[in-house]
Coordinates of C-alpha atoms and ligand atoms in Angstrom, one line a residue:
M1 CA 7.0 82.3 4.7
S2 CA 7.5 85.6 3.0
N3 CA 11.0 84.5 2.6
I4 CA 9.8 81.5 0.5
A5 CA 7.4 83.6 -1.5
G6 CA 10.1 86.0 -2.3
R7 CA 12.3 83.2 -3.6
V8 CA 9.5 81.6 -5.5
R9 CA 8.9 84.9 -7.3
E10 CA 12.6 85.1 -8.0
V11 CA 12.9 81.8 -9.8
F12 CA 9.4 81.6 -11.1
R13 CA 9.5 80.4 -14.7
G14 CA 6.1 81.5 -15.7
D15 CA 4.7 78.0 -16.3
P16 CA 1.0 78.2 -16.3
R17 CA -0.7 76.9 -13.2
V18 CA -2.7 73.7 -13.6
D19 CA -6.1 73.9 -12.0
A20 CA -7.0 70.7 -10.2
D21 CA -10.6 70.8 -11.2
A22 CA -9.7 71.3 -14.9
L23 CA -7.3 68.4 -14.7
I24 CA -9.9 66.2 -13.2
A25 CA -12.3 67.2 -16.0
R26 CA -9.7 66.3 -18.5
L27 CA -9.2 62.9 -16.9
D28 CA -12.9 62.4 -16.9
A29 CA -12.9 63.1 -20.6
V30 CA -10.2 60.4 -21.1
R31 CA -12.5 58.1 -19.1
R32 CA -15.4 59.0 -21.4
F33 CA -13.2 58.3 -24.4
L34 CA -12.4 54.9 -23.1
T35 CA -16.0 54.1 -22.4
A36 CA -17.0 55.2 -25.9
V37 CA -14.4 53.1 -27.7
D38 CA -14.7 50.1 -25.4
G39 CA -14.8 47.0 -27.6
L40 CA -14.4 49.0 -30.8
L41 CA -10.7 49.8 -30.9
P42 CA -7.8 47.3 -30.2
D43 CA -7.1 47.1 -26.4
A44 CA -3.4 47.4 -27.0
D45 CA -3.9 51.0 -28.3
L46 CA -5.7 52.0 -25.1
V47 CA -3.2 50.7 -22.5
P48 CA -1.6 54.2 -21.9
A49 CA -5.0 55.8 -21.5
H50 CA -6.1 53.1 -19.0
T51 CA -2.9 53.4 -17.1
L52 CA -3.2 57.2 -16.9
V53 CA -6.7 57.1 -15.6
E54 CA -5.9 54.6 -12.9
R55 CA -2.6 56.3 -12.0
A56 CA -3.9 59.8 -11.9
G57 CA -6.9 58.7 -9.9
T58 CA -4.6 57.2 -7.3
R59 CA -2.1 60.1 -7.3
L60 CA -4.8 62.7 -6.8
A61 CA -6.4 60.7 -4.0
L62 CA -3.0 60.6 -2.2
S63 CA -1.3 63.6 -0.5
R64 CA -1.3 66.7 -2.7
D65 CA 0.7 68.5 -0.1
H66 CA 3.7 66.3 -1.0
T67 CA 5.8 66.6 -4.1
V68 CA 7.7 63.5 -5.2
V69 CA 11.0 64.5 -6.9
A70 CA 13.2 61.9 -8.4
L71 CA 17.0 62.2 -9.1
A72 CA 17.6 60.2 -12.3
G73 CA 20.7 59.7 -14.3
A74 CA 23.5 57.5 -15.4
T75 CA 25.9 55.6 -13.2
G76 CA 28.4 57.8 -11.4
S77 CA 26.7 61.1 -12.4
G78 CA 26.3 61.9 -8.7
K79 CA 22.6 61.1 -7.9
S80 CA 23.4 59.5 -4.6
S81 CA 25.8 62.3 -3.7
L82 CA 23.2 64.9 -4.4
F83 CA 20.7 63.0 -2.4
N84 CA 23.0 62.7 0.5
A85 CA 24.0 66.3 0.4
L86 CA 20.4 67.5 0.3
A87 CA 19.3 65.1 2.9
Q88 CA 22.5 65.7 4.9
L89 CA 22.4 62.0 5.7
E90 CA 26.0 62.0 7.0
L91 CA 24.8 64.3 9.7
S92 CA 21.6 62.6 10.4
P93 CA 21.5 60.2 13.3
V94 CA 19.5 57.7 11.2
G95 CA 21.5 58.3 8.1
V96 CA 24.3 56.0 8.8
R97 CA 23.4 53.7 5.9
R98 CA 24.5 55.0 2.6
P99 CA 22.0 54.3 -0.2
T100 CA 23.1 51.5 -2.4
T101 CA 22.7 51.4 -6.2
G102 CA 19.8 49.3 -7.4
V103 CA 17.3 50.2 -4.7
T104 CA 15.3 53.3 -4.6
H105 CA 15.7 55.4 -1.5
A106 CA 13.5 58.2 -0.3
C107 CA 13.9 61.1 2.0
V108 CA 10.9 62.9 3.4
W109 CA 11.0 66.5 4.6
G110 CA 8.4 67.4 7.2
P111 CA 5.6 65.3 8.6
L112 CA 5.4 61.7 7.5
E113 CA 1.7 61.6 7.4
G114 CA 0.5 61.2 3.9
A115 CA 4.0 60.7 2.7
N116 CA 4.0 57.1 3.8
H117 CA 0.9 56.4 1.7
L118 CA 2.5 57.9 -1.3
L119 CA 5.7 55.9 -0.8
D120 CA 3.7 52.7 -0.3
W121 CA 2.0 53.4 -3.7
I122 CA 5.3 54.3 -5.4
G123 CA 6.8 51.2 -3.9
V124 CA 9.7 52.4 -1.8
L125 CA 10.1 49.9 1.1
P126 CA 9.8 51.4 4.6
R127 CA 13.4 50.5 5.4
H128 CA 14.6 52.6 2.5
R129 CA 12.8 55.7 3.7
F130 CA 14.6 58.5 5.5
V131 CA 13.1 61.3 7.4
R132 CA 14.6 64.8 7.5
E133 CA 13.8 65.8 11.0
S134 CA 13.1 69.5 10.9
A135 CA 13.6 69.8 14.7
L136 CA 17.3 69.4 14.2
D137 CA 17.6 72.2 11.7
A138 CA 15.4 74.8 13.2
D139 CA 13.9 76.7 10.3
D140 CA 16.5 75.8 7.7
E141 CA 14.5 72.9 6.2
T142 CA 11.0 74.3 6.5
A143 CA 11.2 75.5 2.9
L144 CA 11.5 71.9 1.8
H145 CA 8.6 70.6 3.9
G146 CA 6.5 68.4 1.7
L147 CA 9.4 67.2 -0.4
I148 CA 9.9 63.6 -1.0
L149 CA 13.2 63.1 -2.7
L150 CA 14.0 59.8 -4.5
D151 CA 17.4 58.5 -5.4
L152 CA 16.7 56.2 -8.4
P153 CA 18.8 53.3 -9.6
D154 CA 21.0 54.1 -12.6
F155 CA 19.1 54.0 -15.8
D156 CA 22.1 52.6 -17.7
S157 CA 22.6 49.8 -15.2
V158 CA 23.7 46.5 -16.6
Q159 CA 20.9 44.9 -14.6
R160 CA 17.6 44.9 -16.4
S161 CA 15.6 44.9 -13.2
H162 CA 17.2 48.3 -12.3
R163 CA 16.3 49.8 -15.6
L164 CA 12.7 48.5 -15.3
E165 CA 12.5 50.0 -11.8
V166 CA 13.7 53.4 -13.1
D167 CA 11.1 53.3 -16.0
R168 CA 8.4 52.4 -13.5
L169 CA 9.2 55.2 -11.1
L170 CA 9.6 57.8 -13.8
G171 CA 6.0 57.1 -14.6
L172 CA 4.9 57.8 -11.1
V173 CA 6.9 60.7 -9.7
D174 CA 5.8 64.3 -9.8
Q175 CA 9.0 65.9 -11.0
V176 CA 12.4 64.6 -12.3
V177 CA 15.8 66.1 -11.8
W178 CA 18.0 64.7 -14.5
V179 CA 21.6 64.5 -13.3
V180 CA 24.4 64.5 -15.9
D181 CA 28.1 64.9 -15.5
P182 CA 30.7 66.7 -17.7
Q183 CA 31.9 63.4 -19.2
K184 CA 28.6 61.8 -20.2
Y185 CA 26.1 64.7 -20.6
A186 CA 26.0 64.2 -24.3
D187 CA 25.4 60.4 -24.2
R188 CA 22.8 59.2 -26.7
V189 CA 21.0 57.0 -24.2
I190 CA 19.9 59.7 -21.8
H191 CA 18.8 62.0 -24.7
D192 CA 17.1 59.5 -27.0
S193 CA 15.6 57.1 -24.5
Y194 CA 14.8 59.5 -21.7
L195 CA 14.9 63.2 -22.1
R196 CA 13.2 63.2 -25.4
E197 CA 10.4 61.1 -24.0
F198 CA 9.7 63.8 -21.4
H199 CA 9.2 66.7 -23.9
R200 CA 5.6 66.9 -22.8
H201 CA 6.7 67.2 -19.2
R202 CA 8.9 70.2 -19.6
E203 CA 7.2 71.9 -16.7
V204 CA 8.3 69.1 -14.3
T205 CA 11.7 68.6 -15.8
L206 CA 14.9 70.0 -14.4
V207 CA 18.4 69.2 -15.6
V208 CA 21.6 69.5 -13.5
L209 CA 25.1 69.4 -14.7
N210 CA 26.7 67.9 -11.6
Q211 CA 30.5 67.6 -10.8
A212 CA 30.8 71.2 -12.2
D213 CA 33.9 71.5 -9.9
R214 CA 35.7 69.0 -12.2
L215 CA 35.6 71.6 -15.0
P216 CA 37.8 74.6 -15.2
P217 CA 35.4 77.5 -14.2
A218 CA 35.7 79.1 -17.6
E219 CA 34.5 75.9 -19.3
V220 CA 31.3 75.6 -17.3
P221 CA 29.3 78.1 -19.4
R222 CA 30.4 76.5 -22.6
V223 CA 29.4 73.0 -21.5
L224 CA 26.1 74.4 -20.2
E225 CA 25.5 76.0 -23.6
D226 CA 26.3 72.8 -25.4
L227 CA 23.9 70.9 -23.1
R228 CA 21.2 73.5 -23.6
R229 CA 21.5 73.0 -27.3
L230 CA 21.1 69.2 -26.9
L231 CA 18.1 69.8 -24.7
D232 CA 16.5 72.0 -27.3
T233 CA 16.9 69.2 -29.8
D234 CA 15.2 66.9 -27.3
G235 CA 12.2 69.2 -27.3
L236 CA 13.0 70.4 -23.8
T237 CA 13.5 74.1 -24.7
G238 CA 13.3 76.3 -21.6
V239 CA 13.7 73.6 -18.9
P240 CA 15.8 74.9 -16.0
L241 CA 19.4 73.9 -16.3
L242 CA 21.8 74.3 -13.4
A243 CA 25.4 73.5 -12.6
T244 CA 25.9 71.7 -9.3
T245 CA 28.7 70.4 -7.1
A246 CA 27.5 67.7 -4.7
I247 CA 30.6 67.9 -2.6
D248 CA 30.3 71.6 -1.9
P249 CA 27.2 73.1 -0.1
A250 CA 27.7 76.3 -2.1
G251 CA 27.4 74.2 -5.3
M252 CA 23.9 73.0 -4.2
V253 CA 22.2 76.4 -3.7
G254 CA 20.7 76.6 -7.1
L255 CA 19.2 73.1 -6.9
R256 CA 17.9 73.7 -3.4
N257 CA 16.2 76.9 -4.5
A258 CA 14.6 75.2 -7.4
L259 CA 13.3 72.4 -5.1
E260 CA 12.0 74.9 -2.6
R261 CA 10.1 76.6 -5.4
T262 CA 8.6 73.3 -6.6
V263 CA 7.5 72.4 -3.1
A264 CA 6.0 75.9 -2.5
E265 CA 4.1 75.9 -5.7
R266 CA 2.5 72.5 -5.0
Q267 CA 2.0 72.2 -8.7
A268 CA 4.3 69.5 -9.8
A269 CA 1.9 66.6 -9.3
L270 CA -0.8 68.4 -11.3
R271 CA 1.6 69.5 -14.0
R272 CA 3.0 66.0 -14.3
L273 CA -0.5 64.5 -14.7
A274 CA -1.4 67.3 -17.2
G275 CA 1.7 66.4 -19.2
D276 CA 0.6 62.7 -19.0
V277 CA -2.9 63.7 -20.3
D278 CA -1.1 65.6 -23.2
T279 CA 1.0 62.5 -24.0
V280 CA -2.0 60.2 -24.0
V281 CA -4.2 62.5 -26.0
A282 CA -1.4 62.9 -28.6
G283 CA -1.1 59.1 -28.8
L284 CA -4.8 58.7 -29.3
D285 CA -5.1 61.5 -31.8
E286 CA -4.6 59.3 -34.8
L287 CA -7.2 56.8 -33.5
V288 CA -9.8 59.5 -33.7
G289 CA -8.4 62.2 -36.0
S290 CA -10.1 65.4 -36.9
A291 CA -12.6 64.0 -39.3
R292 CA -16.2 65.1 -38.8
P293 CA -18.2 62.1 -37.8
A294 CA -20.6 61.0 -40.5
G295 CA -24.3 61.4 -39.5
G296 CA -25.1 57.8 -40.7
P297 CA -25.0 55.6 -43.7
D298 CA -25.7 57.5 -46.9
D299 CA -28.9 57.1 -49.0
T300 CA -27.3 55.4 -52.0
S301 CA -25.8 52.6 -50.0
V302 CA -29.0 52.2 -47.9
N303 CA -31.0 51.9 -51.1
G304 CA -28.6 49.3 -52.4
L305 CA -28.9 47.4 -49.0
N306 CA -32.7 47.5 -49.2
R307 CA -32.6 46.1 -52.8
A308 CA -30.3 43.3 -51.7
L309 CA -32.4 42.6 -48.6
A310 CA -35.5 42.4 -50.7
G311 CA -33.8 40.0 -53.1
A312 CA -32.6 37.8 -50.3
A313 CA -36.0 37.9 -48.6
G314 CA -37.7 36.6 -51.7
V315 CA -39.8 39.7 -52.2
P316 CA -40.0 39.3 -56.0
A317 CA -41.2 35.7 -55.6
V318 CA -43.8 36.8 -53.1
T319 CA -45.1 39.7 -55.2
E320 CA -45.4 37.5 -58.2
A321 CA -47.4 35.1 -56.1
V322 CA -49.5 38.0 -55.0
E323 CA -50.3 38.9 -58.6
R324 CA -51.2 35.3 -59.4
A325 CA -53.2 35.0 -56.2
Y326 CA -55.1 38.1 -57.1
R327 CA -56.0 36.6 -60.5
H328 CA -56.9 33.3 -58.9
R329 CA -59.1 34.8 -56.2
A330 CA -60.7 37.4 -58.6
G331 CA -61.4 34.5 -61.1
A332 CA -63.0 32.5 -58.4
A333 CA -65.2 35.4 -57.4
T334 CA -66.1 36.8 -60.8
G335 CA -65.8 33.9 -63.2
W336 CA -68.5 32.0 -64.9
P337 CA -70.3 30.2 -62.1
V338 CA -70.1 26.8 -63.9
V339 CA -66.3 26.8 -63.8
R340 CA -65.8 28.6 -60.6
G341 CA -65.9 25.5 -58.4
W342 CA -63.3 23.9 -60.6
R343 CA -61.0 27.0 -60.1
R344 CA -61.4 26.8 -56.4
L345 CA -60.0 23.3 -56.4
R346 CA -56.6 24.7 -57.7
P347 CA -54.3 25.7 -54.8
D348 CA -53.9 29.4 -54.0
P349 CA -50.4 30.6 -55.1
L350 CA -49.9 32.4 -51.8
R351 CA -50.8 29.4 -49.7
R352 CA -48.2 27.5 -51.5
L353 CA -45.6 29.9 -50.0
H354 CA -47.3 29.4 -46.6
L355 CA -48.4 33.0 -46.7
P356 CA -51.9 34.2 -45.7
G357 CA -54.4 32.6 -48.0
P358 CA -57.8 34.0 -49.0
A359 CA -59.7 36.0 -46.5
G360 CA -60.9 33.8 -43.6
D361 CA -58.1 31.4 -44.4
Q362 CA -55.4 33.1 -42.3
A363 CA -52.3 31.1 -41.4
D364 CA -52.2 30.0 -37.9
P365 CA -50.8 32.9 -35.8
A366 CA -48.5 30.6 -33.9
E367 CA -47.2 29.5 -37.3
S368 CA -46.2 33.0 -38.2
L369 CA -44.2 33.3 -35.0
V370 CA -41.9 30.5 -36.1
A371 CA -41.8 32.2 -39.4
A372 CA -42.2 29.1 -41.5
T373 CA -42.8 30.6 -44.9
S374 CA -41.8 28.5 -47.8
V375 CA -40.4 31.5 -49.7
P376 CA -37.4 30.0 -51.5
D377 CA -34.1 30.4 -49.6
P378 CA -31.8 33.1 -51.1
T379 CA -29.5 31.9 -53.8
A380 CA -25.7 32.1 -53.5
A381 CA -25.8 35.1 -55.7
Q382 CA -28.4 36.9 -53.6
R383 CA -26.5 36.1 -50.5
S384 CA -23.3 37.5 -51.8
A385 CA -25.1 40.5 -53.2
L386 CA -26.4 41.1 -49.6
G387 CA -22.9 40.7 -48.2
L388 CA -21.6 43.3 -50.7
A389 CA -24.4 45.7 -50.0
I390 CA -23.7 45.5 -46.2
R391 CA -20.0 46.0 -46.9
A392 CA -20.9 49.0 -49.1
V393 CA -23.0 50.5 -46.3
A394 CA -20.1 50.1 -43.8
D395 CA -17.5 51.4 -46.2
R396 CA -19.4 54.5 -47.1
A397 CA -20.3 55.2 -43.5
A398 CA -16.6 54.9 -42.5
T399 CA -15.1 56.8 -45.5
D400 CA -13.9 59.7 -43.5
L401 CA -13.0 57.8 -40.3
P402 CA -9.4 57.2 -39.3
A403 CA -7.8 53.8 -40.0
A404 CA -8.8 52.2 -36.6
W405 CA -12.6 52.6 -37.2
P406 CA -13.7 51.1 -40.6
G407 CA -13.0 47.6 -39.1
A408 CA -15.3 48.4 -36.2
V409 CA -18.0 49.8 -38.5
T410 CA -17.9 46.7 -40.8
S411 CA -18.1 44.4 -37.8
A412 CA -21.1 46.3 -36.5
A413 CA -22.8 46.1 -39.9
R414 CA -22.2 42.4 -40.0
S415 CA -22.9 41.8 -36.3
R416 CA -26.4 40.5 -36.8
L417 CA -26.0 38.9 -40.2
G418 CA -26.8 35.5 -38.7
D419 CA -30.2 36.7 -37.5
L420 CA -31.1 38.3 -40.7
P421 CA -32.7 35.3 -42.6
D422 CA -35.1 34.5 -39.8
A423 CA -35.9 38.2 -39.3
L424 CA -36.6 38.7 -43.0
D425 CA -38.8 35.5 -43.1
R426 CA -40.8 36.6 -40.0
T427 CA -41.3 40.0 -41.6
I428 CA -42.5 38.6 -44.9
A429 CA -44.8 36.3 -43.0
G430 CA -46.2 39.2 -40.9
T431 CA -46.7 41.7 -43.8
D432 CA -50.3 42.4 -44.8
L433 CA -50.1 41.8 -48.5
G434 CA -53.3 43.7 -49.1
L435 CA -55.3 40.7 -50.4
D436 CA -57.6 40.2 -47.4
R437 CA -60.5 42.4 -48.6
R438 CA -62.7 41.1 -51.3
P439 CA -63.4 44.2 -53.5
L440 CA -67.0 45.2 -54.0
W441 CA -66.7 45.0 -57.7
W442 CA -65.9 41.3 -57.5
R443 CA -69.2 40.7 -55.7
L444 CA -71.1 42.9 -58.3
V445 CA -69.6 41.1 -61.2
G446 CA -70.1 37.8 -59.4
G447 CA -73.8 38.7 -58.8
V448 CA -74.2 39.6 -62.5
Q449 CA -72.7 36.3 -63.5
W450 CA -75.1 34.4 -61.2
L451 CA -78.1 36.4 -62.7
V452 CA -77.2 35.7 -66.4
T453 CA -76.5 32.1 -65.5
L454 CA -79.8 31.9 -63.8
A455 CA -81.5 33.4 -66.9
A456 CA -79.8 30.8 -69.1
V457 CA -80.9 28.0 -66.7
V458 CA -84.5 29.3 -66.7
G459 CA -84.4 29.5 -70.5
L460 CA -83.1 26.0 -70.7
G461 CA -85.7 24.7 -68.3
W462 CA -88.4 26.4 -70.2
L463 CA -87.3 25.0 -73.5
V464 CA -86.9 21.5 -72.1
L465 CA -90.4 21.7 -70.5
G466 CA -91.9 22.9 -73.8
Y467 CA -90.2 20.1 -75.6
A468 CA -91.4 17.5 -73.1
L469 CA -95.0 18.7 -73.3
R470 CA -94.9 18.5 -77.1
A471 CA -93.5 15.0 -77.0
L472 CA -96.2 13.9 -74.7
G473 CA -98.9 15.5 -77.0
L474 CA -100.0 17.9 -74.2
P475 CA -101.0 21.4 -75.0
A476 CA -97.9 23.4 -75.8
L477 CA -96.6 26.3 -73.7
D478 CA -97.5 29.7 -75.0
N479 CA -94.0 31.1 -75.7
P480 CA -93.8 34.9 -75.6
M481 CA -91.7 36.2 -78.5
V482 CA -88.9 38.7 -78.4
G483 CA -89.0 40.0 -82.0
Q484 CA -88.7 36.8 -84.0
V485 CA -87.2 34.7 -81.3
P486 CA -89.0 32.9 -78.5
L487 CA -88.2 34.2 -75.0
P488 CA -86.7 30.9 -73.5
T489 CA -84.3 30.8 -76.4
V490 CA -83.4 34.5 -75.7
L491 CA -82.9 33.7 -72.1
L492 CA -80.7 30.7 -72.7
L493 CA -78.6 32.1 -75.5
G494 CA -78.6 35.6 -74.1
G495 CA -77.6 34.3 -70.6
L496 CA -74.8 32.2 -72.0
L497 CA -73.5 35.0 -74.3
A498 CA -73.8 37.6 -71.5
G499 CA -71.8 35.3 -69.2
L500 CA -69.0 34.9 -71.7
L501 CA -69.1 38.6 -72.5
V502 CA -68.9 39.6 -68.8
A503 CA -66.0 37.1 -68.4
A504 CA -64.2 38.5 -71.4
L505 CA -64.7 42.1 -70.2
T506 CA -63.6 41.3 -66.7
R507 CA -60.4 39.6 -67.6
P508 CA -58.3 42.7 -68.6
V509 CA -59.7 44.6 -65.5
V510 CA -58.6 41.7 -63.3
R511 CA -55.2 41.6 -64.9
L512 CA -54.7 45.4 -64.4
A513 CA -55.9 45.1 -60.8
A514 CA -53.6 42.1 -60.2
R515 CA -50.7 44.2 -61.3
R516 CA -51.7 47.0 -59.0
A517 CA -52.0 44.5 -56.1
R518 CA -48.5 43.3 -56.9
A519 CA -47.1 46.8 -56.8
R520 CA -48.9 47.5 -53.5
A521 CA -47.5 44.4 -52.0
D522 CA -44.1 45.2 -53.3
Q523 CA -44.2 48.6 -51.6
R524 CA -45.3 47.2 -48.3
L525 CA -42.8 44.4 -48.3
T526 CA -39.9 46.7 -49.3
A527 CA -40.8 49.0 -46.5
R528 CA -40.9 46.2 -44.0
V529 CA -37.7 44.7 -45.3
A530 CA -36.1 48.1 -45.0
Q531 CA -37.1 48.3 -41.4
V532 CA -35.4 45.0 -40.8
G533 CA -32.3 46.4 -42.5
D534 CA -32.5 49.4 -40.3
E535 CA -32.7 47.3 -37.1
Y536 CA -30.1 44.7 -38.0
V537 CA -27.6 46.6 -40.1
L538 CA -28.0 50.3 -39.9
T539 CA -28.6 50.7 -36.2
P540 CA -25.4 48.9 -35.2
V541 CA -23.5 51.0 -37.7
R542 CA -25.1 54.2 -36.3
T543 CA -24.2 53.1 -32.8
V544 CA -20.5 52.8 -33.8
L545 CA -20.6 56.2 -35.6
G546 CA -22.2 57.6 -32.4
S547 CA -19.4 56.1 -30.3
Y548 CA -16.9 57.6 -32.7
A549 CA -18.5 61.1 -32.3
Q550 CA -18.5 60.7 -28.5
A551 CA -14.9 59.5 -28.5
R552 CA -13.9 62.5 -30.7
D553 CA -15.7 65.0 -28.4
A554 CA -14.2 63.4 -25.3
L555 CA -10.7 63.6 -26.8
R556 CA -11.2 67.2 -27.7
D557 CA -12.3 67.9 -24.1
A558 CA -9.3 66.0 -22.8
A559 CA -6.9 68.0 -25.1
R560 CA -8.2 71.3 -23.8
R561 CA -5.7 72.7 -21.3
Ligands
GDP601 N1 34.2 66.1 -7.7 C1 33.0 65.7 -7.6 N2 32.7 64.4 -7.4 C2 31.4 64.0 -7.3 C3 30.4 64.9 -7.4 N3 29.2 64.2 -7.3 C4 29.5 62.9 -7.1 N4 30.9 62.7 -7.2 C5 31.6 61.5 -7.1 O1 31.2 60.7 -8.2 C6 31.1 59.3 -7.8 C7 29.7 58.8 -8.1 O2 28.8 59.4 -7.3 P1 27.4 58.8 -6.9 O3 26.7 59.8 -6.1 O4 27.6 57.4 -6.3 O5 26.8 58.6 -8.3 P2 25.4 57.9 -8.8 O6 25.9 56.6 -9.4 O7 24.8 58.7 -9.7 O8 24.6 57.7 -7.5 C8 31.4 59.3 -6.3 O9 32.7 58.9 -6.2 C9 31.2 60.7 -5.9 O10 32.0 61.0 -4.8 C10 30.7 66.2 -7.6 O11 29.8 67.1 -7.7 N5 32.0 66.6 -7.7
MG602 MG1 23.8 55.9 -6.8

């Protein structure tokens, strides 16, 4: 064991260790991100994240004592030769079958328990699994216990199915050993399509220049240098690069040591997944960006929305009716009693809108539930103004958000558009317009009007009686005089004049009070309509902004190594 530790120190590259709990926390953060953006962002953009979460969950649940290392490369680079040499299949009693191209073969060092579950998941058929029996080698192979080596099909195979199989496996294994040979090490395909893609997996990438024996010994360093330069361009600066010779055990020592170190560290699986998280986070970054999430829709656009809602809800029509209804009702209460009855016959302006009529004449409560006001439907102009105002709310709220979000915010703002007309109508019907109470001064003025009318009627009766008595030759009434004028005449004329005067004086007061009643109703209706806007437009927008903030925080947590 001390032997292994010594070798591990010797070849240790200084890659940071990945803490399993920290990795699990990062994966949880990716999961939180996915929950936050569910239904808001296009599913296609989220496929890599979903794949990662599922894959990582499974890999971590399977054996962490095993390290799955794949030999990947172009046809003829020597993958199978390296595989056989490491597995010593020629010597193994079960190793009579030589791996064939196109099928992935696996060799397991040490106990099979756990390895089989891993290989089931990776999809290597049992008949393509070999076991390195440690009993045969005494202690020689113990340093590789826990290694599962895969010989992948050629990634440049003419068969599409082989290439797909390679891509699938490269997504699952813990570490990849890229095998290149002196002829093809600079081929574009391996660099552009594969190595470059692994630049976030530097810690689990190893490159071997196989068939080094085919080069003149003096050439090897030059080729390695050239390959190193290419790897730097691929973003793989610092990955271990070794020369190997599969046909000579001495040419395998470096690779063997590297594999022993990988197995001893038990870090490859975690590092691979950490690299996957890095890749996924980098891919999602532009979906969330670094913009600070807006707190909510801004005041200007909300005011615009409230105005448009009030227009569409018919608030101006209702408040105008309130003013007229006030005058109507005040007139009926304070007018000259002779014409009051006639006024009452005229319909109340609010009742015409099916809104609560005069006190004691409330609309049927059941009626207000179905919200059947007769407030005129919004005009096309009002409807489009409302549409624009909702758009403006969404646009302003999404100003700083990355391109993927404004669409989601707009959809949220419009999500309940269909329910708005009914909600507004119900709200208008349910708003106390402030006309229920009959003001005291109406009753006072009304009382005065009755008194002066009574005086006029008494005066008239008195005069008529006096006239009748005189006509019948009966003794005349003794009319008290007020100055030069008889009292009945004073009563009649004074009563009539006082009635007209009170009516004339009351009219401007009623007009003023009607305007105030209108303003009051306007305030109440606007406030209630704003509540509807809040519930039906702003809340859904805020929910999306909240999701954005959650997604952003989650992605930050996921990015934290
Ligand atoms: N001289 C020499 N030949 C090798 C070496 N590795 C593989 N070969 C030969 O290269 C050919 C292709 O090897 P193979 O392992 O089948 O490559 P694969 O297609 O990557 O699996 C075979 O004829 C091997 O014998 C090596 O290190 N040195
Ligand atoms: Mg092969």
